[in-house]
Amino acid sequence: MAHAEAHAAQHVAQAEHQQHPIKLYLLVWGLLFVLSAFSYLVDYFGLQGYLRWSLILIFMMLKAGLIVAVFMHMAWERLALTYAILLPPLLVLVFVALMVSESNYILFTRLAFFGTGP
């Protein structure tokens, strides 16, 4: 009987240990709210050009990182699983950056050989 109670108490202790504190979720929710407010402020103040898009992308990546880390429990996963999920999108971003630089080269080459157009 004592063994069963000890086993039940151990099971309850493990269940409590696996739950994350509600304070963490409220903190992340607050950070997401603040980052969303910053994103809207970029449009409110009428920022234009690279500054606008840089700020929007930075806020978007921060929000996505918080959601993936906390709400999708990626912060508590093994490192191999984290790499398996996060590395492919990062590599896609690297390939997109390479394609953008290549497109600029092609545009400048066409302008050099064919001129600005009719």
mmCIF file of C-alpha atoms in Angstrom:
data_model
loop_
_atom_site.group_PDB
_atom_site.id
_atom_site.type_symbol
_atom_site.label_atom_id
_atom_site.label_comp_id
_atom_site.label_asym_id
_atom_site.label_seq_id
_atom_site.Cartn_x
_atom_site.Cartn_y
_atom_site.Cartn_z
ATOM 1 C CA MET A 1 0.000 0.000 0.000
ATOM 2 C CA ALA A 2 2.818 2.391 0.880
ATOM 3 C CA HIS A 3 4.566 1.506 -2.355
ATOM 4 C CA ALA A 4 1.445 2.434 -4.377
ATOM 5 C CA GLU A 5 1.126 5.772 -2.575
ATOM 6 C CA ALA A 6 4.792 6.543 -3.146
ATOM 7 C CA HIS A 7 4.411 5.662 -6.818
ATOM 8 C CA ALA A 8 1.326 7.904 -7.109
ATOM 9 C CA ALA A 9 3.118 10.764 -5.360
ATOM 10 C CA GLN A 10 6.074 10.357 -7.716
ATOM 11 C CA HIS A 11 3.741 10.399 -10.731
ATOM 12 C CA VAL A 12 2.078 13.616 -9.490
ATOM 13 C CA ALA A 13 5.484 15.193 -8.891
ATOM 14 C CA GLN A 14 6.564 14.323 -12.455
ATOM 15 C CA ALA A 15 3.326 15.724 -13.871
ATOM 16 C CA GLU A 16 3.821 18.976 -11.969
ATOM 17 C CA HIS A 17 7.443 19.128 -13.073
ATOM 18 C CA GLN A 18 6.487 18.825 -16.756
ATOM 19 C CA GLN A 19 4.099 21.761 -16.655
ATOM 20 C CA HIS A 20 5.508 25.186 -17.318
ATOM 21 C CA PRO A 21 4.593 28.087 -15.081
ATOM 22 C CA ILE A 22 1.753 30.310 -16.262
ATOM 23 C CA LYS A 23 3.994 33.312 -15.598
ATOM 24 C CA LEU A 24 6.148 32.332 -18.590
ATOM 25 C CA TYR A 25 3.167 32.217 -20.931
ATOM 26 C CA LEU A 26 1.866 35.562 -19.682
ATOM 27 C CA LEU A 27 5.317 37.097 -20.138
ATOM 28 C CA VAL A 28 5.543 35.822 -23.718
ATOM 29 C CA TRP A 29 2.002 36.994 -24.397
ATOM 30 C CA GLY A 30 3.001 40.465 -23.166
ATOM 31 C CA LEU A 31 6.114 40.461 -25.333
ATOM 32 C CA LEU A 32 4.066 39.445 -28.367
ATOM 33 C CA PHE A 33 1.657 42.296 -27.655
ATOM 34 C CA VAL A 34 4.517 44.814 -27.371
ATOM 35 C CA LEU A 35 6.182 43.557 -30.565
ATOM 36 C CA SER A 36 2.861 43.759 -32.419
ATOM 37 C CA ALA A 37 2.413 47.311 -31.162
ATOM 38 C CA PHE A 38 5.887 48.179 -32.478
ATOM 39 C CA SER A 39 4.955 46.697 -35.861
ATOM 40 C CA TYR A 40 1.858 48.882 -36.036
ATOM 41 C CA LEU A 41 3.866 51.918 -34.920
ATOM 42 C CA VAL A 42 6.138 51.482 -37.940
ATOM 43 C CA ASP A 43 3.113 52.169 -40.165
ATOM 44 C CA TYR A 44 1.691 54.799 -37.826
ATOM 45 C CA PHE A 45 4.856 56.912 -38.016
ATOM 46 C CA GLY A 46 5.016 56.417 -41.784
ATOM 47 C CA LEU A 47 8.510 54.983 -41.998
ATOM 48 C CA GLN A 48 9.500 54.148 -45.560
ATOM 49 C CA GLY A 49 12.134 52.241 -47.470
ATOM 50 C CA TYR A 50 14.620 49.788 -46.023
ATOM 51 C CA LEU A 51 14.087 50.984 -42.467
ATOM 52 C CA ARG A 52 10.373 50.128 -42.639
ATOM 53 C CA TRP A 53 10.890 46.669 -44.090
ATOM 54 C CA SER A 54 13.833 45.916 -41.822
ATOM 55 C CA LEU A 55 11.848 46.797 -38.707
ATOM 56 C CA ILE A 56 8.793 44.835 -39.850
ATOM 57 C CA LEU A 57 10.913 41.762 -40.620
ATOM 58 C CA ILE A 58 12.800 42.007 -37.325
ATOM 59 C CA PHE A 59 9.565 42.249 -35.321
ATOM 60 C CA MET A 60 8.055 39.404 -37.339
ATOM 61 C CA MET A 61 11.053 37.131 -36.738
ATOM 62 C CA LEU A 62 11.084 37.925 -33.018
ATOM 63 C CA LYS A 63 7.392 37.103 -32.699
ATOM 64 C CA ALA A 64 7.778 33.886 -34.680
ATOM 65 C CA GLY A 65 10.759 32.885 -32.546
ATOM 66 C CA LEU A 66 8.847 33.445 -29.319
ATOM 67 C CA ILE A 67 5.875 31.462 -30.574
ATOM 68 C CA VAL A 68 8.007 28.561 -31.774
ATOM 69 C CA ALA A 69 10.170 28.513 -28.637
ATOM 70 C CA VAL A 70 7.466 28.741 -25.980
ATOM 71 C CA PHE A 71 4.063 27.890 -27.390
ATOM 72 C CA MET A 72 5.378 25.114 -29.635
ATOM 73 C CA HIS A 73 7.705 23.920 -26.817
ATOM 74 C CA MET A 74 10.804 24.056 -29.001
ATOM 75 C CA ALA A 75 12.847 25.504 -26.138
ATOM 76 C CA TRP A 76 12.460 22.261 -24.206
ATOM 77 C CA GLU A 77 13.124 19.870 -27.084
ATOM 78 C CA ARG A 78 16.347 18.054 -27.768
ATOM 79 C CA LEU A 79 18.939 19.951 -29.765
ATOM 80 C CA ALA A 80 18.805 17.542 -32.713
ATOM 81 C CA LEU A 81 15.067 18.081 -33.157
ATOM 82 C CA THR A 82 15.555 21.820 -32.878
ATOM 83 C CA TYR A 83 18.165 21.720 -35.622
ATOM 84 C CA ALA A 84 15.955 19.483 -37.772
ATOM 85 C CA ILE A 85 13.114 21.995 -37.610
ATOM 86 C CA LEU A 86 14.943 25.319 -37.626
ATOM 87 C CA LEU A 87 17.821 24.735 -40.053
ATOM 88 C CA PRO A 88 15.765 24.209 -43.256
ATOM 89 C CA PRO A 89 13.991 27.597 -43.041
ATOM 90 C CA LEU A 90 17.301 29.292 -42.260
ATOM 91 C CA LEU A 91 18.913 27.664 -45.280
ATOM 92 C CA VAL A 92 15.982 28.763 -47.447
ATOM 93 C CA LEU A 93 16.600 32.339 -46.265
ATOM 94 C CA VAL A 94 20.270 32.013 -47.214
ATOM 95 C CA PHE A 95 19.312 30.735 -50.679
ATOM 96 C CA VAL A 96 16.845 33.595 -51.105
ATOM 97 C CA ALA A 97 19.585 36.083 -50.201
ATOM 98 C CA LEU A 98 21.886 34.442 -52.764
ATOM 99 C CA MET A 99 19.173 34.639 -55.438
ATOM 100 C CA VAL A 100 18.554 38.315 -54.681
ATOM 101 C CA SER A 101 22.234 39.114 -55.070
ATOM 102 C CA GLU A 102 22.308 37.076 -58.294
ATOM 103 C CA SER A 103 19.260 38.930 -59.636
ATOM 104 C CA ASN A 104 21.012 42.247 -59.081
ATOM 105 C CA TYR A 105 24.002 40.956 -61.059
ATOM 106 C CA ILE A 106 21.742 39.836 -63.924
ATOM 107 C CA LEU A 107 19.940 43.188 -63.942
ATOM 108 C CA PHE A 108 23.194 45.143 -64.056
ATOM 109 C CA THR A 109 24.537 42.858 -66.805
ATOM 110 C CA ARG A 110 21.428 43.353 -68.942
ATOM 111 C CA LEU A 111 21.558 47.093 -68.442
ATOM 112 C CA ALA A 112 25.235 47.126 -69.429
ATOM 113 C CA PHE A 113 24.721 45.136 -72.659
ATOM 114 C CA PHE A 114 21.224 46.154 -73.758
ATOM 115 C CA GLY A 115 20.933 49.645 -72.346
ATOM 116 C CA THR A 116 18.030 51.064 -70.409
ATOM 117 C CA GLY A 117 15.399 50.040 -72.959
ATOM 118 C CA PRO A 118 13.448 51.528 -75.869
#
